[in-house]
Amino acid sequence: CIGCNEMFPKKELIRIVHTPEDAFVIDASGKKNGRGAYLCANESCLEKAIKTKAVNRSFGMNVPEEVYESMKKELNDIVNR
């Protein structure tokens, strides 16, 4: 997890993908094309990854604020299923 730096089985983590179309999405299937980073299914880990700029480092670029808001919403939807 890029937020808490803990090791978990891949199936327990959520993949964030920067697609070739220059979009950031949460990849539930784990098979989308693009550069990926993994997070726990936990909003606090996403908050920590944003605060420490771990998401920016993972993708080698500054991630826009609206992408973070979208990630938070999608993560909440996944957790609340």
mmCIF file with all atom_site columns, N, CA and C in Angstrom:
data_model
loop_
_atom_site.group_PDB
_atom_site.id
_atom_site.type_symbol
_atom_site.label_atom_id
_atom_site.label_alt_id
_atom_site.label_comp_id
_atom_site.label_asym_id
_atom_site.label_entity_id
_atom_site.label_seq_id
_atom_site.pdbx_PDB_ins_code
_atom_site.Cartn_x
_atom_site.Cartn_y
_atom_site.Cartn_z
_atom_site.occupancy
_atom_site.B_iso_or_equiv
_atom_site.pdbx_formal_charge
_atom_site.auth_seq_id
_atom_site.auth_comp_id
_atom_site.auth_asym_id
_atom_site.auth_atom_id
_atom_site.pdbx_PDB_model_num
ATOM 1   N N  . CYS A 1 1  ? 0.851   -1.186 0.000   1.00 0.00 ? 1  CYS A N  1
ATOM 2   C CA . CYS A 1 1  ? 0.000   0.000  0.000   1.00 0.00 ? 1  CYS A CA 1
ATOM 3   C C  . CYS A 1 1  ? 0.887   1.237  0.000   1.00 0.00 ? 1  CYS A C  1
ATOM 4   N N  . ILE A 1 2  ? 0.626   2.165  -0.934  1.00 0.00 ? 2  ILE A N  1
ATOM 5   C CA . ILE A 1 2  ? 1.445   3.378  -0.990  1.00 0.00 ? 2  ILE A CA 1
ATOM 6   C C  . ILE A 1 2  ? 1.104   4.358  0.130   1.00 0.00 ? 2  ILE A C  1
ATOM 7   N N  . GLY A 1 3  ? 0.015   4.115  0.840   1.00 0.00 ? 3  GLY A N  1
ATOM 8   C CA . GLY A 1 3  ? -0.371  4.986  1.948   1.00 0.00 ? 3  GLY A CA 1
ATOM 9   C C  . GLY A 1 3  ? 0.296   4.596  3.246   1.00 0.00 ? 3  GLY A C  1
ATOM 10  N N  . CYS A 1 4  ? 0.144   3.321  3.635   1.00 0.00 ? 4  CYS A N  1
ATOM 11  C CA . CYS A 1 4  ? 0.669   2.874  4.938   1.00 0.00 ? 4  CYS A CA 1
ATOM 12  C C  . CYS A 1 4  ? 1.961   2.075  4.806   1.00 0.00 ? 4  CYS A C  1
ATOM 13  N N  . ASN A 1 5  ? 2.392   1.775  3.578   1.00 0.00 ? 5  ASN A N  1
ATOM 14  C CA . ASN A 1 5  ? 3.613   1.001  3.302   1.00 0.00 ? 5  ASN A CA 1
ATOM 15  C C  . ASN A 1 5  ? 3.568   -0.408 3.886   1.00 0.00 ? 5  ASN A C  1
ATOM 16  N N  . GLU A 1 6  ? 2.371   -0.946 4.082   1.00 0.00 ? 6  GLU A N  1
ATOM 17  C CA . GLU A 1 6  ? 2.214   -2.324 4.556   1.00 0.00 ? 6  GLU A CA 1
ATOM 18  C C  . GLU A 1 6  ? 2.116   -3.252 3.348   1.00 0.00 ? 6  GLU A C  1
ATOM 19  N N  . MET A 1 7  ? 2.513   -4.504 3.553   1.00 0.00 ? 7  MET A N  1
ATOM 20  C CA . MET A 1 7  ? 2.407   -5.512 2.507   1.00 0.00 ? 7  MET A CA 1
ATOM 21  C C  . MET A 1 7  ? 1.119   -6.295 2.717   1.00 0.00 ? 7  MET A C  1
ATOM 22  N N  . PHE A 1 8  ? 0.341   -6.453 1.653   1.00 0.00 ? 8  PHE A N  1
ATOM 23  C CA . PHE A 1 8  ? -0.900  -7.216 1.685   1.00 0.00 ? 8  PHE A CA 1
ATOM 24  C C  . PHE A 1 8  ? -0.968  -8.058 0.423   1.00 0.00 ? 8  PHE A C  1
ATOM 25  N N  . PRO A 1 9  ? -1.765  -9.122 0.434   1.00 0.00 ? 9  PRO A N  1
ATOM 26  C CA . PRO A 1 9  ? -2.003  -9.843 -0.819  1.00 0.00 ? 9  PRO A CA 1
ATOM 27  C C  . PRO A 1 9  ? -2.643  -8.891 -1.839  1.00 0.00 ? 9  PRO A C  1
ATOM 28  N N  . LYS A 1 10 ? -2.265  -9.052 -3.076  1.00 0.00 ? 10 LYS A N  1
ATOM 29  C CA . LYS A 1 10 ? -2.734  -8.162 -4.146  1.00 0.00 ? 10 LYS A CA 1
ATOM 30  C C  . LYS A 1 10 ? -4.256  -8.064 -4.202  1.00 0.00 ? 10 LYS A C  1
ATOM 31  N N  . LYS A 1 11 ? -4.939  -9.142 -3.925  1.00 0.00 ? 11 LYS A N  1
ATOM 32  C CA . LYS A 1 11 ? -6.410  -9.173 -3.982  1.00 0.00 ? 11 LYS A CA 1
ATOM 33  C C  . LYS A 1 11 ? -7.051  -8.266 -2.931  1.00 0.00 ? 11 LYS A C  1
ATOM 34  N N  . GLU A 1 12 ? -6.328  -7.940 -1.851  1.00 0.00 ? 12 GLU A N  1
ATOM 35  C CA . GLU A 1 12 ? -6.871  -7.103 -0.791  1.00 0.00 ? 12 GLU A CA 1
ATOM 36  C C  . GLU A 1 12 ? -6.650  -5.614 -1.043  1.00 0.00 ? 12 GLU A C  1
ATOM 37  N N  . LEU A 1 13 ? -5.889  -5.285 -2.091  1.00 0.00 ? 13 LEU A N  1
ATOM 38  C CA . LEU A 1 13 ? -5.569  -3.891 -2.382  1.00 0.00 ? 13 LEU A CA 1
ATOM 39  C C  . LEU A 1 13 ? -6.394  -3.371 -3.561  1.00 0.00 ? 13 LEU A C  1
ATOM 40  N N  . ILE A 1 14 ? -6.506  -2.064 -3.634  1.00 0.00 ? 14 ILE A N  1
ATOM 41  C CA . ILE A 1 14 ? -7.215  -1.411 -4.734  1.00 0.00 ? 14 ILE A CA 1
ATOM 42  C C  . ILE A 1 14 ? -6.171  -0.761 -5.631  1.00 0.00 ? 14 ILE A C  1
ATOM 43  N N  . ARG A 1 15 ? -6.295  -0.981 -6.928  1.00 0.00 ? 15 ARG A N  1
ATOM 44  C CA . ARG A 1 15 ? -5.331  -0.460 -7.899  1.00 0.00 ? 15 ARG A CA 1
ATOM 45  C C  . ARG A 1 15 ? -5.826  0.859  -8.478  1.00 0.00 ? 15 ARG A C  1
ATOM 46  N N  . ILE A 1 16 ? -4.952  1.855  -8.441  1.00 0.00 ? 16 ILE A N  1
ATOM 47  C CA . ILE A 1 16 ? -5.209  3.135  -9.102  1.00 0.00 ? 16 ILE A CA 1
ATOM 48  C C  . ILE A 1 16 ? -4.365  3.130  -10.363 1.00 0.00 ? 16 ILE A C  1
ATOM 49  N N  . VAL A 1 17 ? -4.962  3.483  -11.496 1.00 0.00 ? 17 VAL A N  1
ATOM 50  C CA . VAL A 1 17 ? -4.275  3.397  -12.781 1.00 0.00 ? 17 VAL A CA 1
ATOM 51  C C  . VAL A 1 17 ? -4.234  4.758  -13.460 1.00 0.00 ? 17 VAL A C  1
ATOM 52  N N  . HIS A 1 18 ? -3.054  5.083  -14.012 1.00 0.00 ? 18 HIS A N  1
ATOM 53  C CA . HIS A 1 18 ? -2.919  6.240  -14.901 1.00 0.00 ? 18 HIS A CA 1
ATOM 54  C C  . HIS A 1 18 ? -2.913  5.653  -16.307 1.00 0.00 ? 18 HIS A C  1
ATOM 55  N N  . THR A 1 19 ? -4.004  5.846  -17.016 1.00 0.00 ? 19 THR A N  1
ATOM 56  C CA . THR A 1 19 ? -4.196  5.212  -18.319 1.00 0.00 ? 19 THR A CA 1
ATOM 57  C C  . THR A 1 19 ? -3.409  5.930  -19.415 1.00 0.00 ? 19 THR A C  1
ATOM 58  N N  . PRO A 1 20 ? -3.187  5.251  -20.548 1.00 0.00 ? 20 PRO A N  1
ATOM 59  C CA . PRO A 1 20 ? -2.528  5.901  -21.684 1.00 0.00 ? 20 PRO A CA 1
ATOM 60  C C  . PRO A 1 20 ? -3.307  7.128  -22.206 1.00 0.00 ? 20 PRO A C  1
ATOM 61  N N  . GLU A 1 21 ? -4.613  7.188  -21.887 1.00 0.00 ? 21 GLU A N  1
ATOM 62  C CA . GLU A 1 21 ? -5.433  8.333  -22.295 1.00 0.00 ? 21 GLU A CA 1
ATOM 63  C C  . GLU A 1 21 ? -5.288  9.496  -21.313 1.00 0.00 ? 21 GLU A C  1
ATOM 64  N N  . ASP A 1 22 ? -4.339  9.389  -20.369 1.00 0.00 ? 22 ASP A N  1
ATOM 65  C CA . ASP A 1 22 ? -4.030  10.423 -19.374 1.00 0.00 ? 22 ASP A CA 1
ATOM 66  C C  . ASP A 1 22 ? -5.154  10.631 -18.361 1.00 0.00 ? 22 ASP A C  1
ATOM 67  N N  . ALA A 1 23 ? -5.845  9.554  -18.013 1.00 0.00 ? 23 ALA A N  1
ATOM 68  C CA . ALA A 1 23 ? -6.895  9.608  -16.995 1.00 0.00 ? 23 ALA A CA 1
ATOM 69  C C  . ALA A 1 23 ? -6.467  8.751  -15.812 1.00 0.00 ? 23 ALA A C  1
ATOM 70  N N  . PHE A 1 24 ? -6.995  9.078  -14.638 1.00 0.00 ? 24 PHE A N  1
ATOM 71  C CA . PHE A 1 24 ? -6.747  8.289  -13.438 1.00 0.00 ? 24 PHE A CA 1
ATOM 72  C C  . PHE A 1 24 ? -8.048  7.598  -13.069 1.00 0.00 ? 24 PHE A C  1
ATOM 73  N N  . VAL A 1 25 ? -7.994  6.273  -12.905 1.00 0.00 ? 25 VAL A N  1
ATOM 74  C CA . VAL A 1 25 ? -9.189  5.512  -12.551 1.00 0.00 ? 25 VAL A CA 1
ATOM 75  C C  . VAL A 1 25 ? -8.840  4.459  -11.505 1.00 0.00 ? 25 VAL A C  1
ATOM 76  N N  . ILE A 1 26 ? -9.857  4.025  -10.765 1.00 0.00 ? 26 ILE A N  1
ATOM 77  C CA . ILE A 1 26 ? -9.686  2.895  -9.860  1.00 0.00 ? 26 ILE A CA 1
ATOM 78  C C  . ILE A 1 26 ? -10.044 1.647  -10.654 1.00 0.00 ? 26 ILE A C  1
ATOM 79  N N  . ASP A 1 27 ? -9.116  0.716  -10.685 1.00 0.00 ? 27 ASP A N  1
ATOM 80  C CA . ASP A 1 27 ? -9.246  -0.492 -11.496 1.00 0.00 ? 27 ASP A CA 1
ATOM 81  C C  . ASP A 1 27 ? -9.663  -1.667 -10.620 1.00 0.00 ? 27 ASP A C  1
ATOM 82  N N  . ALA A 1 28 ? -10.944 -1.970 -10.619 1.00 0.00 ? 28 ALA A N  1
ATOM 83  C CA . ALA A 1 28 ? -11.457 -3.070 -9.809  1.00 0.00 ? 28 ALA A CA 1
ATOM 84  C C  . ALA A 1 28 ? -11.007 -4.431 -10.356 1.00 0.00 ? 28 ALA A C  1
ATOM 85  N N  . SER A 1 29 ? -10.825 -4.523 -11.676 1.00 0.00 ? 29 SER A N  1
ATOM 86  C CA . SER A 1 29 ? -10.443 -5.798 -12.282 1.00 0.00 ? 29 SER A CA 1
ATOM 87  C C  . SER A 1 29 ? -8.953  -6.089 -12.139 1.00 0.00 ? 29 SER A C  1
ATOM 88  N N  . GLY A 1 30 ? -8.145  -5.042 -11.986 1.00 0.00 ? 30 GLY A N  1
ATOM 89  C CA . GLY A 1 30 ? -6.700  -5.224 -11.895 1.00 0.00 ? 30 GLY A CA 1
ATOM 90  C C  . GLY A 1 30 ? -6.044  -5.513 -13.226 1.00 0.00 ? 30 GLY A C  1
ATOM 91  N N  . LYS A 1 31 ? -6.769  -5.270 -14.333 1.00 0.00 ? 31 LYS A N  1
ATOM 92  C CA . LYS A 1 31 ? -6.257  -5.635 -15.651 1.00 0.00 ? 31 LYS A CA 1
ATOM 93  C C  . LYS A 1 31 ? -6.189  -4.481 -16.647 1.00 0.00 ? 31 LYS A C  1
ATOM 94  N N  . LYS A 1 32 ? -6.547  -3.282 -16.224 1.00 0.00 ? 32 LYS A N  1
ATOM 95  C CA . LYS A 1 32 ? -6.524  -2.161 -17.162 1.00 0.00 ? 32 LYS A CA 1
ATOM 96  C C  . LYS A 1 32 ? -5.086  -1.795 -17.516 1.00 0.00 ? 32 LYS A C  1
ATOM 97  N N  . ASN A 1 33 ? -4.907  -1.309 -18.756 1.00 0.00 ? 33 ASN A N  1
ATOM 98  C CA . ASN A 1 33 ? -3.598  -0.870 -19.204 1.00 0.00 ? 33 ASN A CA 1
ATOM 99  C C  . ASN A 1 33 ? -3.224  0.424  -18.521 1.00 0.00 ? 33 ASN A C  1
ATOM 100 N N  . GLY A 1 34 ? -1.954  0.566  -18.215 1.00 0.00 ? 34 GLY A N  1
ATOM 101 C CA . GLY A 1 34 ? -1.460  1.800  -17.643 1.00 0.00 ? 34 GLY A CA 1
ATOM 102 C C  . GLY A 1 34 ? -0.625  1.543  -16.406 1.00 0.00 ? 34 GLY A C  1
ATOM 103 N N  . ARG A 1 35 ? -0.019  2.597  -15.930 1.00 0.00 ? 35 ARG A N  1
ATOM 104 C CA . ARG A 1 35 ? 0.811   2.535  -14.723 1.00 0.00 ? 35 ARG A CA 1
ATOM 105 C C  . ARG A 1 35 ? -0.088  2.448  -13.509 1.00 0.00 ? 35 ARG A C  1
ATOM 106 N N  . GLY A 1 36 ? 0.214   1.548  -12.594 1.00 0.00 ? 36 GLY A N  1
ATOM 107 C CA . GLY A 1 36 ? -0.648  1.341  -11.435 1.00 0.00 ? 36 GLY A CA 1
ATOM 108 C C  . GLY A 1 36 ? 0.063   1.535  -10.108 1.00 0.00 ? 36 GLY A C  1
ATOM 109 N N  . ALA A 1 37 ? -0.729  1.855  -9.111  1.00 0.00 ? 37 ALA A N  1
ATOM 110 C CA . ALA A 1 37 ? -0.269  1.946  -7.720  1.00 0.00 ? 37 ALA A CA 1
ATOM 111 C C  . ALA A 1 37 ? -1.354  1.303  -6.867  1.00 0.00 ? 37 ALA A C  1
ATOM 112 N N  . TYR A 1 38 ? -0.968  0.736  -5.745  1.00 0.00 ? 38 TYR A N  1
ATOM 113 C CA . TYR A 1 38 ? -1.913  -0.011 -4.926  1.00 0.00 ? 38 TYR A CA 1
ATOM 114 C C  . TYR A 1 38 ? -2.138  0.638  -3.567  1.00 0.00 ? 38 TYR A C  1
ATOM 115 N N  . LEU A 1 39 ? -3.400  0.630  -3.131  1.00 0.00 ? 39 LEU A N  1
ATOM 116 C CA . LEU A 1 39 ? -3.822  1.189  -1.844  1.00 0.00 ? 39 LEU A CA 1
ATOM 117 C C  . LEU A 1 39 ? -4.701  0.193  -1.109  1.00 0.00 ? 39 LEU A C  1
ATOM 118 N N  . CYS A 1 40 ? -4.675  0.280  0.227   1.00 0.00 ? 40 CYS A N  1
ATOM 119 C CA . CYS A 1 40 ? -5.630  -0.470 1.036   1.00 0.00 ? 40 CYS A CA 1
ATOM 120 C C  . CYS A 1 40 ? -7.030  0.071  0.743   1.00 0.00 ? 40 CYS A C  1
ATOM 121 N N  . ALA A 1 41 ? -8.041  -0.736 0.993   1.00 0.00 ? 41 ALA A N  1
ATOM 122 C CA . ALA A 1 41 ? -9.433  -0.281 0.835   1.00 0.00 ? 41 ALA A CA 1
ATOM 123 C C  . ALA A 1 41 ? -9.812  0.515  2.078   1.00 0.00 ? 41 ALA A C  1
ATOM 124 N N  . ASN A 1 42 ? -9.117  1.624  2.286   1.00 0.00 ? 42 ASN A N  1
ATOM 125 C CA . ASN A 1 42 ? -9.228  2.386  3.516   1.00 0.00 ? 42 ASN A CA 1
ATOM 126 C C  . ASN A 1 42 ? -8.995  3.861  3.173   1.00 0.00 ? 42 ASN A C  1
ATOM 127 N N  . GLU A 1 43 ? -9.941  4.712  3.505   1.00 0.00 ? 43 GLU A N  1
ATOM 128 C CA . GLU A 1 43 ? -9.813  6.122  3.135   1.00 0.00 ? 43 GLU A CA 1
ATOM 129 C C  . GLU A 1 43 ? -8.634  6.793  3.827   1.00 0.00 ? 43 GLU A C  1
ATOM 130 N N  . SER A 1 44 ? -8.283  6.337  5.030   1.00 0.00 ? 44 SER A N  1
ATOM 131 C CA . SER A 1 44 ? -7.151  6.952  5.737   1.00 0.00 ? 44 SER A CA 1
ATOM 132 C C  . SER A 1 44 ? -5.835  6.703  4.995   1.00 0.00 ? 44 SER A C  1
ATOM 133 N N  . CYS A 1 45 ? -5.712  5.558  4.333   1.00 0.00 ? 45 CYS A N  1
ATOM 134 C CA . CYS A 1 45 ? -4.502  5.284  3.550   1.00 0.00 ? 45 CYS A CA 1
ATOM 135 C C  . CYS A 1 45 ? -4.433  6.202  2.330   1.00 0.00 ? 45 CYS A C  1
ATOM 136 N N  . LEU A 1 46 ? -5.572  6.462  1.697   1.00 0.00 ? 46 LEU A N  1
ATOM 137 C CA . LEU A 1 46 ? -5.591  7.400  0.572   1.00 0.00 ? 46 LEU A CA 1
ATOM 138 C C  . LEU A 1 46 ? -5.217  8.790  1.056   1.00 0.00 ? 46 LEU A C  1
ATOM 139 N N  . GLU A 1 47 ? -5.769  9.215  2.189   1.00 0.00 ? 47 GLU A N  1
ATOM 140 C CA . GLU A 1 47 ? -5.440  10.534 2.753   1.00 0.00 ? 47 GLU A CA 1
ATOM 141 C C  . GLU A 1 47 ? -3.943  10.644 3.037   1.00 0.00 ? 47 GLU A C  1
ATOM 142 N N  . LYS A 1 48 ? -3.377  9.592  3.618   1.00 0.00 ? 48 LYS A N  1
ATOM 143 C CA . LYS A 1 48 ? -1.947  9.595  3.939   1.00 0.00 ? 48 LYS A CA 1
ATOM 144 C C  . LYS A 1 48 ? -1.107  9.631  2.663   1.00 0.00 ? 48 LYS A C  1
ATOM 145 N N  . ALA A 1 49 ? -1.512  8.876  1.646   1.00 0.00 ? 49 ALA A N  1
ATOM 146 C CA . ALA A 1 49 ? -0.786  8.862  0.370   1.00 0.00 ? 49 ALA A CA 1
ATOM 147 C C  . ALA A 1 49 ? -0.819  10.228 -0.296  1.00 0.00 ? 49 ALA A C  1
ATOM 148 N N  . ILE A 1 50 ? -1.946  10.934 -0.179  1.00 0.00 ? 50 ILE A N  1
ATOM 149 C CA . ILE A 1 50 ? -2.058  12.278 -0.745  1.00 0.00 ? 50 ILE A CA 1
ATOM 150 C C  . ILE A 1 50 ? -1.176  13.246 0.036   1.00 0.00 ? 50 ILE A C  1
ATOM 151 N N  . LYS A 1 51 ? -1.260  13.171 1.349   1.00 0.00 ? 51 LYS A N  1
ATOM 152 C CA . LYS A 1 51 ? -0.512  14.099 2.217   1.00 0.00 ? 51 LYS A CA 1
ATOM 153 C C  . LYS A 1 51 ? 0.997   13.960 2.028   1.00 0.00 ? 51 LYS A C  1
ATOM 154 N N  . THR A 1 52 ? 1.489   12.730 1.903   1.00 0.00 ? 52 THR A N  1
ATOM 155 C CA . THR A 1 52 ? 2.924   12.497 1.751   1.00 0.00 ? 52 THR A CA 1
ATOM 156 C C  . THR A 1 52 ? 3.372   12.538 0.291   1.00 0.00 ? 52 THR A C  1
ATOM 157 N N  . LYS A 1 53 ? 2.441   12.845 -0.604  1.00 0.00 ? 53 LYS A N  1
ATOM 158 C CA . LYS A 1 53 ? 2.699   12.920 -2.048  1.00 0.00 ? 53 LYS A CA 1
ATOM 159 C C  . LYS A 1 53 ? 3.158   11.586 -2.647  1.00 0.00 ? 53 LYS A C  1
ATOM 160 N N  . ALA A 1 54 ? 2.750   10.485 -2.010  1.00 0.00 ? 54 ALA A N  1
ATOM 161 C CA . ALA A 1 54 ? 3.102   9.154  -2.504  1.00 0.00 ? 54 ALA A CA 1
ATOM 162 C C  . ALA A 1 54 ? 2.444   8.863  -3.844  1.00 0.00 ? 54 ALA A C  1
ATOM 163 N N  . VAL A 1 55 ? 1.246   9.405  -4.051  1.00 0.00 ? 55 VAL A N  1
ATOM 164 C CA . VAL A 1 55 ? 0.555   9.196  -5.332  1.00 0.00 ? 55 VAL A CA 1
ATOM 165 C C  . VAL A 1 55 ? 1.343   9.891  -6.442  1.00 0.00 ? 55 VAL A C  1
ATOM 166 N N  . ASN A 1 56 ? 1.779   11.123 -6.193  1.00 0.00 ? 56 ASN A N  1
ATOM 167 C CA . ASN A 1 56 ? 2.576   11.858 -7.185  1.00 0.00 ? 56 ASN A CA 1
ATOM 168 C C  . ASN A 1 56 ? 3.861   11.103 -7.519  1.00 0.00 ? 56 ASN A C  1
ATOM 169 N N  . ARG A 1 57 ? 4.546   10.584 -6.501  1.00 0.00 ? 57 ARG A N  1
ATOM 170 C CA . ARG A 1 57 ? 5.792   9.845  -6.725  1.00 0.00 ? 57 ARG A CA 1
ATOM 171 C C  . ARG A 1 57 ? 5.539   8.558  -7.508  1.00 0.00 ? 57 ARG A C  1
ATOM 172 N N  . SER A 1 58 ? 4.448   7.888  -7.205  1.00 0.00 ? 58 SER A N  1
ATOM 173 C CA . SER A 1 58 ? 4.143   6.628  -7.887  1.00 0.00 ? 58 SER A CA 1
ATOM 174 C C  . SER A 1 58 ? 3.945   6.814  -9.386  1.00 0.00 ? 58 SER A C  1
ATOM 175 N N  . PHE A 1 59 ? 3.352   7.942  -9.746  1.00 0.00 ? 59 PHE A N  1
ATOM 176 C CA . PHE A 1 59 ? 3.075   8.190  -11.161 1.00 0.00 ? 59 PHE A CA 1
ATOM 177 C C  . PHE A 1 59 ? 4.082   9.132  -11.807 1.00 0.00 ? 59 PHE A C  1
ATOM 178 N N  . GLY A 1 60 ? 5.010   9.673  -11.030 1.00 0.00 ? 60 GLY A N  1
ATOM 179 C CA . GLY A 1 60 ? 6.039   10.539 -11.585 1.00 0.00 ? 60 GLY A CA 1
ATOM 180 C C  . GLY A 1 60 ? 5.505   11.852 -12.119 1.00 0.00 ? 60 GLY A C  1
ATOM 181 N N  . MET A 1 61 ? 4.414   12.325 -11.540 1.00 0.00 ? 61 MET A N  1
ATOM 182 C CA . MET A 1 61 ? 3.806   13.582 -11.991 1.00 0.00 ? 61 MET A CA 1
ATOM 183 C C  . MET A 1 61 ? 2.907   14.142 -10.908 1.00 0.00 ? 61 MET A C  1
ATOM 184 N N  . ASN A 1 62 ? 2.568   15.416 -11.008 1.00 0.00 ? 62 ASN A N  1
ATOM 185 C CA . ASN A 1 62 ? 1.619   16.014 -10.084 1.00 0.00 ? 62 ASN A CA 1
ATOM 186 C C  . ASN A 1 62 ? 0.213   15.613 -10.484 1.00 0.00 ? 62 ASN A C  1
ATOM 187 N N  . VAL A 1 63 ? -0.489  15.005 -9.546  1.00 0.00 ? 63 VAL A N  1
ATOM 188 C CA . VAL A 1 63 ? -1.856  14.565 -9.794  1.00 0.00 ? 63 VAL A CA 1
ATOM 189 C C  . VAL A 1 63 ? -2.795  15.719 -9.419  1.00 0.00 ? 63 VAL A C  1
ATOM 190 N N  . PRO A 1 64 ? -3.706  16.114 -10.337 1.00 0.00 ? 64 PRO A N  1
ATOM 191 C CA . PRO A 1 64 ? -4.619  17.228 -10.052 1.00 0.00 ? 64 PRO A CA 1
ATOM 192 C C  . PRO A 1 64 ? -5.545  16.939 -8.865  1.00 0.00 ? 64 PRO A C  1
ATOM 193 N N  . GLU A 1 65 ? -5.928  17.989 -8.148  1.00 0.00 ? 65 GLU A N  1
ATOM 194 C CA . GLU A 1 65 ? -6.773  17.874 -6.950  1.00 0.00 ? 65 GLU A CA 1
ATOM 195 C C  . GLU A 1 65 ? -8.118  17.218 -7.268  1.00 0.00 ? 65 GLU A C  1
ATOM 196 N N  . GLU A 1 66 ? -8.689  17.513 -8.443  1.00 0.00 ? 66 GLU A N  1
ATOM 197 C CA . GLU A 1 66 ? -9.986  16.914 -8.781  1.00 0.00 ? 66 GLU A CA 1
ATOM 198 C C  . GLU A 1 66 ? -9.887  15.400 -8.942  1.00 0.00 ? 66 GLU A C  1
ATOM 199 N N  . VAL A 1 67 ? -8.709  14.903 -9.294  1.00 0.00 ? 67 VAL A N  1
ATOM 200 C CA . VAL A 1 67 ? -8.500  13.453 -9.390  1.00 0.00 ? 67 VAL A CA 1
ATOM 201 C C  . VAL A 1 67 ? -8.561  12.837 -7.998  1.00 0.00 ? 67 VAL A C  1
ATOM 202 N N  . TYR A 1 68 ? -7.977  13.508 -7.006  1.00 0.00 ? 68 TYR A N  1
ATOM 203 C CA . TYR A 1 68 ? -8.038  13.012 -5.631  1.00 0.00 ? 68 TYR A CA 1
ATOM 204 C C  . TYR A 1 68 ? -9.473  12.943 -5.140  1.00 0.00 ? 68 TYR A C  1
ATOM 205 N N  . GLU A 1 69 ? -10.259 13.974 -5.438  1.00 0.00 ? 69 GLU A N  1
ATOM 206 C CA . GLU A 1 69 ? -11.664 13.979 -5.022  1.00 0.00 ? 69 GLU A CA 1
ATOM 207 C C  . GLU A 1 69 ? -12.418 12.819 -5.670  1.00 0.00 ? 69 GLU A C  1
ATOM 208 N N  . SER A 1 70 ? -12.150 12.588 -6.944  1.00 0.00 ? 70 SER A N  1
ATOM 209 C CA . SER A 1 70 ? -12.781 11.476 -7.654  1.00 0.00 ? 70 SER A CA 1
ATOM 210 C C  . SER A 1 70 ? -12.367 10.134 -7.039  1.00 0.00 ? 70 SER A C  1
ATOM 211 N N  . MET A 1 71 ? -11.082 10.007 -6.681  1.00 0.00 ? 71 MET A N  1
ATOM 212 C CA . MET A 1 71 ? -10.600 8.770  -6.062  1.00 0.00 ? 71 MET A CA 1
ATOM 213 C C  . MET A 1 71 ? -11.291 8.529  -4.725  1.00 0.00 ? 71 MET A C  1
ATOM 214 N N  . LYS A 1 72 ? -11.453 9.575  -3.927  1.00 0.00 ? 72 LYS A N  1
ATOM 215 C CA . LYS A 1 72 ? -12.119 9.445  -2.631  1.00 0.00 ? 72 LYS A CA 1
ATOM 216 C C  . LYS A 1 72 ? -13.551 8.956  -2.806  1.00 0.00 ? 72 LYS A C  1
ATOM 217 N N  . LYS A 1 73 ? -14.253 9.521  -3.782  1.00 0.00 ? 73 LYS A N  1
ATOM 218 C CA . LYS A 1 73 ? -15.644 9.124  -4.041  1.00 0.00 ? 73 LYS A CA 1
ATOM 219 C C  . LYS A 1 73 ? -15.711 7.663  -4.489  1.00 0.00 ? 73 LYS A C  1
ATOM 220 N N  . GLU A 1 74 ? -14.853 7.290  -5.445  1.00 0.00 ? 74 GLU A N  1
ATOM 221 C CA . GLU A 1 74 ? -14.849 5.909  -5.936  1.00 0.00 ? 74 GLU A CA 1
ATOM 222 C C  . GLU A 1 74 ? -14.465 4.922  -4.838  1.00 0.00 ? 74 GLU A C  1
ATOM 223 N N  . LEU A 1 75 ? -13.500 5.292  -4.008  1.00 0.00 ? 75 LEU A N  1
ATOM 224 C CA . LEU A 1 75 ? -13.082 4.422  -2.908  1.00 0.00 ? 75 LEU A CA 1
ATOM 225 C C  . LEU A 1 75 ? -14.227 4.218  -1.932  1.00 0.00 ? 75 LEU A C  1
ATOM 226 N N  . ASN A 1 76 ? -14.952 5.282  -1.616  1.00 0.00 ? 76 ASN A N  1
ATOM 227 C CA . ASN A 1 76 ? -16.117 5.163  -0.730  1.00 0.00 ? 76 ASN A CA 1
ATOM 228 C C  . ASN A 1 76 ? -17.166 4.244  -1.332  1.00 0.00 ? 76 ASN A C  1
ATOM 229 N N  . ASP A 1 77 ? -17.396 4.358  -2.650  1.00 0.00 ? 77 ASP A N  1
ATOM 230 C CA . ASP A 1 77 ? -18.367 3.492  -3.314  1.00 0.00 ? 77 ASP A CA 1
ATOM 231 C C  . ASP A 1 77 ? -17.945 2.021  -3.221  1.00 0.00 ? 77 ASP A C  1
ATOM 232 N N  . ILE A 1 78 ? -16.649 1.745  -3.393  1.00 0.00 ? 78 ILE A N  1
ATOM 233 C CA . ILE A 1 78 ? -16.156 0.376  -3.326  1.00 0.00 ? 78 ILE A CA 1
ATOM 234 C C  . ILE A 1 78 ? -16.271 -0.177 -1.921  1.00 0.00 ? 78 ILE A C  1
ATOM 235 N N  . VAL A 1 79 ? -15.874 0.621  -0.937  1.00 0.00 ? 79 VAL A N  1
ATOM 236 C CA . VAL A 1 79 ? -15.903 0.173  0.467   1.00 0.00 ? 79 VAL A CA 1
ATOM 237 C C  . VAL A 1 79 ? -17.326 -0.073 0.941   1.00 0.00 ? 79 VAL A C  1
ATOM 238 N N  . ASN A 1 80 ? -18.269 0.733  0.485   1.00 0.00 ? 80 ASN A N  1
ATOM 239 C CA . ASN A 1 80 ? -19.658 0.643  0.955   1.00 0.00 ? 80 ASN A CA 1
ATOM 240 C C  . ASN A 1 80 ? -20.502 -0.356 0.183   1.00 0.00 ? 80 ASN A C  1
ATOM 241 N N  . ARG A 1 81 ? -19.910 -1.135 -0.693  1.00 0.00 ? 81 ARG A N  1
ATOM 242 C CA . ARG A 1 81 ? -20.660 -2.157 -1.442  1.00 0.00 ? 81 ARG A CA 1
ATOM 243 C C  . ARG A 1 81 ? -21.017 -3.312 -0.567  1.00 0.00 ? 81 ARG A C  1
#
